[in-house]
Amino acid sequence: MQPIQISLADFFHKIFYDLYQSIYVSLGGSLDDGVINWAERGIRFLEVGIKCVILLTVIGFFYWLFVYIVKHLKCRLHLSQRQVWIIRANLRYAWVVMSMLAIMTQIGVETKTIAATAKATAWAGFYYVLWANSGQILASILKHYELNASIEQLLKNLISVLIMVLALATILAQFGFDIVSLVAGLGIVGLAVGFAAQSTLANFIAGITILVEQSFQVGDWIRIKNQEGRVVKISLRATQILDRDNIIIIIPNATMSSSDVVNLTSKKMIRFDVPTRIELDASIEDARQAILKALAKDEVVLRQPAPTVTVGEIGDYAVHLVVRFWVAPLSVARIPIIKEQMQEKIKNSLEMAGMVIPKVALSVELPKSHISITDDMTKPDLTKTDMDESD
């Protein structure tokens, strides 16, 4: 048992000694010195720490000085809250970058690496400012062309992706990466991913087609299959609609482009048809005037085109009327409740005019039966015993 204990001790002793040497080398020492002088290494580490603290204090002082100046010149320069936020964000970014570079200069990082890091952070800040303001710049440019929100959203997404790709390529180029080879490799990988994600690619192409054709836009009320709602977002992968129950329905763009989509708000007005009926001997003109008078009091019904009441059919027991009226697209979300309320108002208006909505009359004809009824079936049952009179 003794040899095994000695070998294990030597094993762990070697591990701790290797860790000891690696920590020493990481602090700037050399294994060729023979003796590891931890006191000298500690003094060197303390000097580096003090220098870093001094540099960070100086940089922090200038940062807070500029923030103080901006805060007190806000009213004099008539700066908005957004402008102040942008200036402070840039100052904060410069503070972080300068602090990082100051630490890198004191811990022995090569000059080339420090210069590359400075250039990379400068380019990263430039692309970040460009990305943050791209939406506002694009909106001001597209305002003169009167493009809808869907096209504007598509362009914003494409520009954001383009800025991110350019930023990544520019930052990697500062550290000596071959951008041409990287782009070629990404192209091959993208081709492979494209074959593996054909459904996603189909949704992407369908999304661009929807945005270009503008068959429906953000804000339109559409019906697709058994789903109905207002379009709230058209992305490059799917379309989101908000139904009457305040539930978001996400439908892939490939399904949207290959299905029959009914756009209920593509025009300035929508017509509703509500059926009703009156008795055969009732006056059609009196019923029409009573219904039109009730519709005139409803704010949802448009005055132009004027609502109409026409005879749809004359049945065996009633006259079937069709009440037609128009509403604005903003009322489409309330279609069911509008129809329900309109039926109630029509019924009340007819009753106030002294008219009764006839009920459906059903006539049932029974075939003649050839079964004879015997006397025993028609006679009462006389076999019942009399009750005891004593009870």
Tab-separated table of C-alpha atoms in Angstrom:
chain	number	residue	atom	x	y	z
A	1	MET	CA	0.000	0.000	0.000
A	2	GLN	CA	2.945	2.399	0.664
A	3	PRO	CA	4.195	2.659	-2.998
A	4	ILE	CA	0.674	3.588	-4.159
A	5	GLN	CA	0.461	6.420	-1.603
A	6	ILE	CA	3.854	7.819	-2.706
A	7	SER	CA	2.866	7.773	-6.401
A	8	LEU	CA	-0.423	9.571	-5.685
A	9	ALA	CA	1.400	12.195	-3.644
A	10	ASP	CA	3.881	12.770	-6.444
A	11	PHE	CA	1.024	13.013	-8.936
A	12	PHE	CA	-0.809	15.754	-7.012
A	13	HIS	CA	2.480	17.512	-6.203
A	14	LYS	CA	3.236	17.758	-9.921
A	15	ILE	CA	-0.263	19.171	-10.637
A	16	PHE	CA	0.085	21.904	-7.992
A	17	TYR	CA	3.579	22.765	-9.171
A	18	ASP	CA	2.393	23.155	-12.763
A	19	LEU	CA	-0.414	25.434	-11.590
A	20	TYR	CA	2.112	27.394	-9.541
A	21	GLN	CA	4.352	27.922	-12.576
A	22	SER	CA	1.456	28.828	-14.902
A	23	ILE	CA	0.235	31.532	-12.480
A	24	TYR	CA	3.770	32.907	-12.270
A	25	VAL	CA	4.139	33.020	-16.055
A	26	SER	CA	0.741	34.702	-16.426
A	27	LEU	CA	1.934	37.458	-14.071
A	28	GLY	CA	4.981	38.173	-16.292
A	29	GLY	CA	7.619	35.860	-14.835
A	30	SER	CA	9.929	33.491	-16.698
A	31	LEU	CA	10.784	29.898	-15.875
A	32	ASP	CA	14.403	30.566	-16.863
A	33	ASP	CA	14.923	32.816	-13.818
A	34	GLY	CA	15.613	29.817	-11.666
A	35	VAL	CA	13.964	31.139	-8.497
A	36	ILE	CA	10.447	32.501	-8.499
A	37	ASN	CA	10.558	35.831	-6.706
A	38	TRP	CA	6.986	36.379	-5.592
A	39	ALA	CA	7.831	39.617	-3.774
A	40	GLU	CA	9.087	41.212	-6.981
A	41	ARG	CA	6.100	39.891	-8.897
A	42	GLY	CA	3.737	41.264	-6.248
A	43	ILE	CA	5.319	44.721	-6.402
A	44	ARG	CA	5.049	44.667	-10.185
A	45	PHE	CA	1.406	43.640	-10.004
A	46	LEU	CA	0.716	46.396	-7.459
A	47	GLU	CA	2.360	49.003	-9.720
A	48	VAL	CA	0.207	47.903	-12.650
A	49	GLY	CA	-2.907	48.047	-10.488
A	50	ILE	CA	-2.106	51.561	-9.222
A	51	LYS	CA	-1.463	52.796	-12.772
A	52	CYS	CA	-4.770	51.314	-13.946
A	53	VAL	CA	-6.634	52.926	-11.066
A	54	ILE	CA	-5.056	56.332	-11.822
A	55	LEU	CA	-5.905	56.103	-15.535
A	56	LEU	CA	-9.455	54.954	-14.828
A	57	THR	CA	-9.900	57.801	-12.338
A	58	VAL	CA	-8.713	60.397	-14.869
A	59	ILE	CA	-10.935	58.975	-17.615
A	60	GLY	CA	-13.905	58.798	-15.244
A	61	PHE	CA	-13.315	62.398	-14.169
A	62	PHE	CA	-13.479	63.648	-17.772
A	63	TYR	CA	-16.571	61.519	-18.412
A	64	TRP	CA	-18.505	62.981	-15.486
A	65	LEU	CA	-17.219	66.462	-16.408
A	66	PHE	CA	-18.700	66.178	-19.909
A	67	VAL	CA	-21.946	64.780	-18.488
A	68	TYR	CA	-22.135	67.740	-16.092
A	69	ILE	CA	-21.579	70.175	-18.970
A	70	VAL	CA	-24.269	68.567	-21.112
A	71	LYS	CA	-26.711	68.580	-18.200
A	72	HIS	CA	-26.266	72.306	-17.541
A	73	LEU	CA	-26.204	73.324	-21.211
A	74	LYS	CA	-29.406	71.440	-22.014
A	75	CYS	CA	-31.647	74.482	-21.584
A	76	ARG	CA	-29.253	76.947	-23.216
A	77	LEU	CA	-28.764	74.800	-26.316
A	78	HIS	CA	-32.471	73.801	-26.379
A	79	LEU	CA	-31.629	70.101	-26.482
A	80	SER	CA	-34.462	67.599	-26.472
A	81	GLN	CA	-34.561	64.603	-24.158
A	82	ARG	CA	-33.663	62.286	-27.036
A	83	GLN	CA	-30.647	64.378	-28.007
A	84	VAL	CA	-29.407	64.407	-24.420
A	85	TRP	CA	-29.840	60.635	-24.261
A	86	ILE	CA	-27.832	60.171	-27.474
A	87	ILE	CA	-25.006	62.413	-26.239
A	88	ARG	CA	-24.812	60.614	-22.896
A	89	ALA	CA	-24.855	57.218	-24.621
A	90	ASN	CA	-21.911	58.255	-26.814
A	91	LEU	CA	-20.006	59.589	-23.815
A	92	ARG	CA	-20.657	56.376	-21.904
A	93	TYR	CA	-19.429	54.298	-24.839
A	94	ALA	CA	-16.270	56.416	-25.152
A	95	TRP	CA	-15.681	56.055	-21.404
A	96	VAL	CA	-15.895	52.258	-21.552
A	97	VAL	CA	-13.634	52.044	-24.626
A	98	MET	CA	-10.978	54.384	-23.189
A	99	SER	CA	-10.987	52.473	-19.904
A	100	MET	CA	-10.511	49.165	-21.713
A	101	LEU	CA	-7.650	50.521	-23.834
A	102	ALA	CA	-5.984	52.048	-20.764
A	103	ILE	CA	-6.021	48.687	-18.995
A	104	MET	CA	-4.687	46.929	-22.098
A	105	THR	CA	-1.698	49.316	-22.265
A	106	GLN	CA	-0.701	48.465	-18.701
A	107	ILE	CA	-1.012	44.678	-18.740
A	108	GLY	CA	1.460	44.140	-21.577
A	109	VAL	CA	-0.866	43.734	-24.580
A	110	GLU	CA	0.916	44.222	-27.907
A	111	THR	CA	0.681	47.621	-29.571
A	112	LYS	CA	-0.812	46.142	-32.741
A	113	THR	CA	-3.600	44.511	-30.779
A	114	ILE	CA	-4.355	47.743	-28.923
A	115	ALA	CA	-4.471	49.706	-32.192
A	116	ALA	CA	-6.717	47.082	-33.810
A	117	THR	CA	-9.018	47.132	-30.783
A	118	ALA	CA	-9.228	50.935	-30.903
A	119	LYS	CA	-10.145	50.888	-34.600
A	120	ALA	CA	-12.639	48.073	-34.090
A	121	THR	CA	-14.399	49.869	-31.238
A	122	ALA	CA	-14.505	53.089	-33.261
A	123	TRP	CA	-16.122	51.284	-36.200
A	124	ALA	CA	-18.508	49.480	-33.841
A	125	GLY	CA	-19.605	52.825	-32.374
A	126	PHE	CA	-20.095	54.278	-35.847
A	127	TYR	CA	-22.258	51.366	-36.986
A	128	TYR	CA	-24.233	51.423	-33.751
A	129	VAL	CA	-25.085	55.104	-34.213
A	130	LEU	CA	-25.974	54.390	-37.844
A	131	TRP	CA	-28.205	51.461	-36.827
A	132	ALA	CA	-29.908	53.428	-34.029
A	133	ASN	CA	-30.767	56.324	-36.358
A	134	SER	CA	-31.457	54.310	-39.509
A	135	GLY	CA	-35.172	53.973	-38.696
A	136	GLN	CA	-35.688	57.703	-38.244
A	137	ILE	CA	-33.613	58.580	-41.320
A	138	LEU	CA	-35.462	56.033	-43.450
A	139	ALA	CA	-38.861	57.249	-42.206
A	140	SER	CA	-38.019	60.857	-43.118
A	141	ILE	CA	-36.881	59.799	-46.594
A	142	LEU	CA	-39.857	57.527	-47.317
A	143	LYS	CA	-42.305	60.152	-46.064
A	144	HIS	CA	-42.054	61.959	-49.398
A	145	TYR	CA	-42.853	58.773	-51.355
A	146	GLU	CA	-46.019	57.924	-49.355
A	147	LEU	CA	-45.121	54.262	-48.934
A	148	ASN	CA	-47.155	52.164	-46.515
A	149	ALA	CA	-45.935	50.875	-43.182
A	150	SER	CA	-45.310	47.356	-44.543
A	151	ILE	CA	-42.756	48.492	-47.141
A	152	GLU	CA	-41.132	50.752	-44.576
A	153	GLN	CA	-40.856	47.830	-42.172
A	154	LEU	CA	-39.301	45.607	-44.848
A	155	LEU	CA	-36.689	48.242	-45.736
A	156	LYS	CA	-35.863	48.753	-42.062
A	157	ASN	CA	-35.270	45.018	-41.607
A	158	LEU	CA	-33.074	44.790	-44.703
A	159	ILE	CA	-31.047	47.867	-43.749
A	160	SER	CA	-30.583	46.552	-40.204
A	161	VAL	CA	-29.279	43.224	-41.506
A	162	LEU	CA	-26.973	45.015	-43.987
A	163	ILE	CA	-25.557	47.276	-41.249
A	164	MET	CA	-24.914	44.297	-38.961
A	165	VAL	CA	-23.111	42.362	-41.722
A	166	LEU	CA	-20.957	45.371	-42.648
A	167	ALA	CA	-20.153	46.034	-38.988
A	168	LEU	CA	-19.093	42.426	-38.406
A	169	ALA	CA	-16.934	42.379	-41.537
A	170	THR	CA	-15.284	45.724	-40.706
A	171	ILE	CA	-14.534	44.761	-37.098
A	172	LEU	CA	-13.046	41.393	-38.067
A	173	ALA	CA	-10.930	43.079	-40.754
A	174	GLN	CA	-9.189	45.170	-38.063
A	175	PHE	CA	-7.831	41.980	-36.486
A	176	GLY	CA	-6.459	40.593	-39.765
A	177	PHE	CA	-9.280	38.272	-40.806
A	178	ASP	CA	-9.630	37.591	-44.521
A	179	ILE	CA	-13.082	38.994	-45.260
A	180	VAL	CA	-13.216	37.595	-48.811
A	181	SER	CA	-12.647	34.049	-47.598
A	182	LEU	CA	-15.086	34.596	-44.738
A	183	VAL	CA	-17.808	35.842	-47.080
A	184	ALA	CA	-17.210	32.913	-49.427
A	185	GLY	CA	-17.454	30.500	-46.536
A	186	LEU	CA	-20.636	32.132	-45.311
A	187	GLY	CA	-22.045	31.850	-48.829
A	188	ILE	CA	-21.436	28.112	-48.897
A	189	VAL	CA	-22.871	27.708	-45.411
A	190	GLY	CA	-25.849	29.869	-46.389
A	191	LEU	CA	-26.500	27.678	-49.426
A	192	ALA	CA	-26.466	24.559	-47.285
A	193	VAL	CA	-28.734	26.169	-44.698
A	194	GLY	CA	-31.054	27.275	-47.501
A	195	PHE	CA	-31.535	23.696	-48.664
A	196	ALA	CA	-32.049	22.557	-45.084
A	197	ALA	CA	-34.594	25.303	-44.327
A	198	GLN	CA	-36.689	25.418	-47.473
A	199	SER	CA	-39.865	26.278	-45.570
A	200	THR	CA	-38.213	29.285	-43.960
A	201	LEU	CA	-36.905	30.420	-47.335
A	202	ALA	CA	-40.370	29.988	-48.859
A	203	ASN	CA	-41.863	32.120	-46.091
A	204	PHE	CA	-39.186	34.761	-46.679
A	205	ILE	CA	-39.910	34.981	-50.413
A	206	ALA	CA	-43.661	34.984	-49.767
A	207	GLY	CA	-43.231	37.809	-47.250
A	208	ILE	CA	-41.413	39.949	-49.806
A	209	THR	CA	-44.146	39.176	-52.366
A	210	ILE	CA	-46.882	40.207	-49.917
A	211	LEU	CA	-45.120	43.470	-49.093
A	212	VAL	CA	-44.489	44.319	-52.734
A	213	GLU	CA	-47.961	43.428	-54.047
A	214	GLN	CA	-49.684	45.164	-51.092
A	215	SER	CA	-52.778	42.966	-51.321
A	216	PHE	CA	-53.195	43.766	-47.632
A	217	GLN	CA	-51.334	46.087	-45.314
A	218	VAL	CA	-50.776	46.637	-41.620
A	219	GLY	CA	-54.082	47.843	-40.188
A	220	ASP	CA	-56.336	46.002	-42.675
A	221	TRP	CA	-58.989	43.586	-41.456
A	222	ILE	CA	-58.652	40.308	-43.331
A	223	ARG	CA	-60.249	36.869	-43.377
A	224	ILE	CA	-58.237	33.762	-44.246
A	225	LYS	CA	-59.887	30.349	-44.042
A	226	ASN	CA	-61.666	30.370	-40.652
A	227	GLN	CA	-59.406	33.043	-39.134
A	228	GLU	CA	-60.290	36.728	-39.091
A	229	GLY	CA	-58.605	39.766	-37.573
A	230	ARG	CA	-56.646	42.967	-38.028
A	231	VAL	CA	-53.116	42.789	-39.477
A	232	VAL	CA	-50.699	44.110	-36.854
A	233	LYS	CA	-47.361	42.999	-38.305
A	234	ILE	CA	-45.965	41.644	-41.573
A	235	SER	CA	-42.488	40.229	-41.013
A	236	LEU	CA	-40.244	38.317	-43.375
A	237	ARG	CA	-41.383	34.974	-41.953
A	238	ALA	CA	-44.994	35.319	-40.824
A	239	THR	CA	-47.987	37.638	-40.631
A	240	GLN	CA	-49.594	38.458	-37.291
A	241	ILE	CA	-53.288	39.280	-36.995
A	242	LEU	CA	-55.247	40.342	-33.911
A	243	ASP	CA	-58.700	38.764	-33.701
A	244	ARG	CA	-61.800	40.031	-31.892
A	245	ASP	CA	-60.833	38.160	-28.717
A	246	ASN	CA	-57.565	40.155	-28.533
A	247	ILE	CA	-55.535	37.057	-29.442
A	248	ILE	CA	-52.529	37.246	-31.762
A	249	ILE	CA	-52.664	34.688	-34.588
A	250	ILE	CA	-49.359	34.018	-36.374
A	251	ILE	CA	-49.731	32.663	-39.911
A	252	PRO	CA	-46.698	31.750	-42.088
A	253	ASN	CA	-46.325	33.925	-45.163
A	254	ALA	CA	-46.294	30.869	-47.440
A	255	THR	CA	-49.794	30.021	-46.188
A	256	MET	CA	-50.926	33.628	-46.649
A	257	SER	CA	-49.722	33.776	-50.253
A	258	SER	CA	-51.221	30.404	-51.226
A	259	SER	CA	-54.646	30.886	-49.587
A	260	ASP	CA	-57.696	32.960	-50.432
A	261	VAL	CA	-57.453	36.141	-48.379
A	262	VAL	CA	-60.503	38.416	-48.061
A	263	ASN	CA	-59.591	42.045	-47.344
A	264	LEU	CA	-62.597	43.599	-45.629
A	265	THR	CA	-61.132	47.096	-45.296
A	266	SER	CA	-59.553	47.622	-48.709
A	267	LYS	CA	-62.315	50.122	-49.574
A	268	LYS	CA	-63.696	53.097	-47.697
A	269	MET	CA	-66.946	51.413	-46.648
A	270	ILE	CA	-68.491	48.003	-46.057
A	271	ARG	CA	-72.094	46.907	-46.617
A	272	PHE	CA	-74.108	44.765	-44.244
A	273	ASP	CA	-77.285	42.822	-45.046
A	274	VAL	CA	-79.772	42.054	-42.272
A	275	PRO	CA	-82.902	39.992	-43.176
A	276	THR	CA	-86.278	40.501	-41.536
A	277	ARG	CA	-89.940	39.804	-42.348
A	278	ILE	CA	-93.412	41.268	-41.951
A	279	GLU	CA	-96.941	39.924	-42.354
A	280	LEU	CA	-98.409	39.497	-45.825
A	281	ASP	CA	-101.102	42.102	-45.288
A	282	ALA	CA	-98.739	44.647	-43.650
A	283	SER	CA	-97.729	47.828	-45.488
A	284	ILE	CA	-94.245	47.482	-46.976
A	285	GLU	CA	-93.817	51.266	-47.162
A	286	ASP	CA	-94.712	51.730	-43.493
A	287	ALA	CA	-92.238	49.012	-42.523
A	288	ARG	CA	-89.561	50.623	-44.696
A	289	GLN	CA	-90.036	54.041	-43.123
A	290	ALA	CA	-89.985	52.610	-39.606
A	291	ILE	CA	-86.735	50.716	-40.236
A	292	LEU	CA	-85.033	53.662	-41.986
A	293	LYS	CA	-86.000	55.929	-39.104
A	294	ALA	CA	-84.311	53.537	-36.662
A	295	LEU	CA	-81.173	53.336	-38.840
A	296	ALA	CA	-80.959	57.132	-39.064
A	297	LYS	CA	-80.456	57.301	-35.289
A	298	ASP	CA	-77.520	54.884	-35.357
A	299	GLU	CA	-74.091	56.574	-35.479
A	300	VAL	CA	-72.414	53.515	-36.980
A	301	VAL	CA	-74.557	53.571	-40.147
A	302	LEU	CA	-73.199	55.891	-42.866
A	303	ARG	CA	-75.516	58.493	-44.355
A	304	GLN	CA	-73.964	58.077	-47.801
A	305	PRO	CA	-74.643	55.667	-49.399
A	306	ALA	CA	-78.066	55.754	-47.802
A	307	PRO	CA	-79.452	52.564	-46.250
A	308	THR	CA	-82.156	50.696	-48.159
A	309	VAL	CA	-85.005	48.335	-47.330
A	310	THR	CA	-86.095	46.113	-50.221
A	311	VAL	CA	-88.315	43.078	-50.703
A	312	GLY	CA	-86.209	39.977	-51.029
A	313	GLU	CA	-88.994	37.433	-51.309
A	314	ILE	CA	-92.761	37.087	-50.850
A	315	GLY	CA	-93.418	33.828	-49.081
A	316	ASP	CA	-96.546	31.904	-48.245
A	317	TYR	CA	-96.862	33.402	-44.781
A	318	ALA	CA	-94.661	36.558	-44.744
A	319	VAL	CA	-92.888	39.220	-46.799
A	320	HIS	CA	-89.110	38.854	-46.470
A	321	LEU	CA	-87.276	42.191	-46.354
A	322	VAL	CA	-83.532	42.850	-46.761
A	323	VAL	CA	-82.113	45.779	-44.802
A	324	ARG	CA	-78.847	47.048	-46.334
A	325	PHE	CA	-76.616	49.669	-44.741
A	326	TRP	CA	-72.972	50.775	-44.927
A	327	VAL	CA	-70.384	51.243	-42.186
A	328	ALA	CA	-66.829	52.598	-42.022
A	329	PRO	CA	-63.847	50.178	-42.020
A	330	LEU	CA	-63.084	51.075	-38.399
A	331	SER	CA	-66.289	49.290	-37.370
A	332	VAL	CA	-65.351	45.974	-38.988
A	333	ALA	CA	-64.034	44.579	-35.721
A	334	ARG	CA	-67.564	44.943	-34.280
A	335	ILE	CA	-69.392	43.199	-37.137
A	336	PRO	CA	-71.139	40.538	-35.004
A	337	ILE	CA	-72.361	42.928	-32.329
A	338	ILE	CA	-73.436	45.519	-34.935
A	339	LYS	CA	-75.639	42.939	-36.662
A	340	GLU	CA	-77.075	41.755	-33.363
A	341	GLN	CA	-77.893	45.293	-32.246
A	342	MET	CA	-79.361	46.117	-35.655
A	343	GLN	CA	-81.725	43.139	-35.526
A	344	GLU	CA	-82.927	44.298	-32.120
A	345	LYS	CA	-83.513	47.860	-33.375
A	346	ILE	CA	-85.386	46.619	-36.445
A	347	LYS	CA	-87.666	44.462	-34.305
A	348	ASN	CA	-88.369	47.335	-31.899
A	349	SER	CA	-89.064	49.765	-34.757
A	350	LEU	CA	-91.578	47.374	-36.371
A	351	GLU	CA	-93.318	46.754	-33.061
A	352	MET	CA	-93.576	50.524	-32.429
A	353	ALA	CA	-95.176	50.866	-35.875
A	354	GLY	CA	-97.820	48.320	-34.894
A	355	MET	CA	-96.419	45.480	-36.998
A	356	VAL	CA	-95.838	41.930	-35.891
A	357	ILE	CA	-93.045	39.734	-37.150
A	358	PRO	CA	-94.871	36.550	-38.236
A	359	LYS	CA	-93.833	33.191	-36.905
A	360	VAL	CA	-92.875	30.353	-39.136
A	361	ALA	CA	-95.955	28.230	-39.903
A	362	LEU	CA	-95.421	24.518	-40.232
A	363	SER	CA	-97.946	22.162	-41.784
A	364	VAL	CA	-97.530	18.434	-41.324
A	365	GLU	CA	-99.409	15.977	-43.551
A	366	LEU	CA	-99.782	12.476	-42.231
A	367	PRO	CA	-100.361	9.581	-44.624
A	368	LYS	CA	-103.693	7.820	-44.419
A	369	SER	CA	-103.486	4.793	-42.208
A	370	HIS	CA	-104.962	1.470	-43.309
A	371	ILE	CA	-104.842	0.071	-39.800
A	372	SER	CA	-108.347	-0.492	-38.394
A	373	ILE	CA	-109.002	0.271	-34.796
A	374	THR	CA	-110.919	-2.527	-33.065
A	375	ASP	CA	-113.628	-2.035	-30.542
A	376	ASP	CA	-111.432	-3.484	-27.818
A	377	MET	CA	-108.966	-0.637	-28.340
A	378	THR	CA	-111.612	2.071	-28.072
A	379	LYS	CA	-113.557	0.638	-25.181
A	380	PRO	CA	-112.535	1.531	-21.645
A	381	ASP	CA	-110.991	-1.102	-19.461
A	382	LEU	CA	-113.773	-2.515	-17.311
A	383	THR	CA	-111.750	-5.198	-15.644
A	384	LYS	CA	-110.579	-2.811	-12.996
A	385	THR	CA	-111.883	-3.821	-9.608
A	386	ASP	CA	-114.011	-1.482	-7.635
A	387	MET	CA	-112.472	0.198	-4.698
A	388	ASP	CA	-113.522	-0.908	-1.310
A	389	GLU	CA	-116.228	1.489	-0.201
A	390	SER	CA	-115.096	1.079	3.353
A	391	ASP	CA	-111.787	2.743	2.416
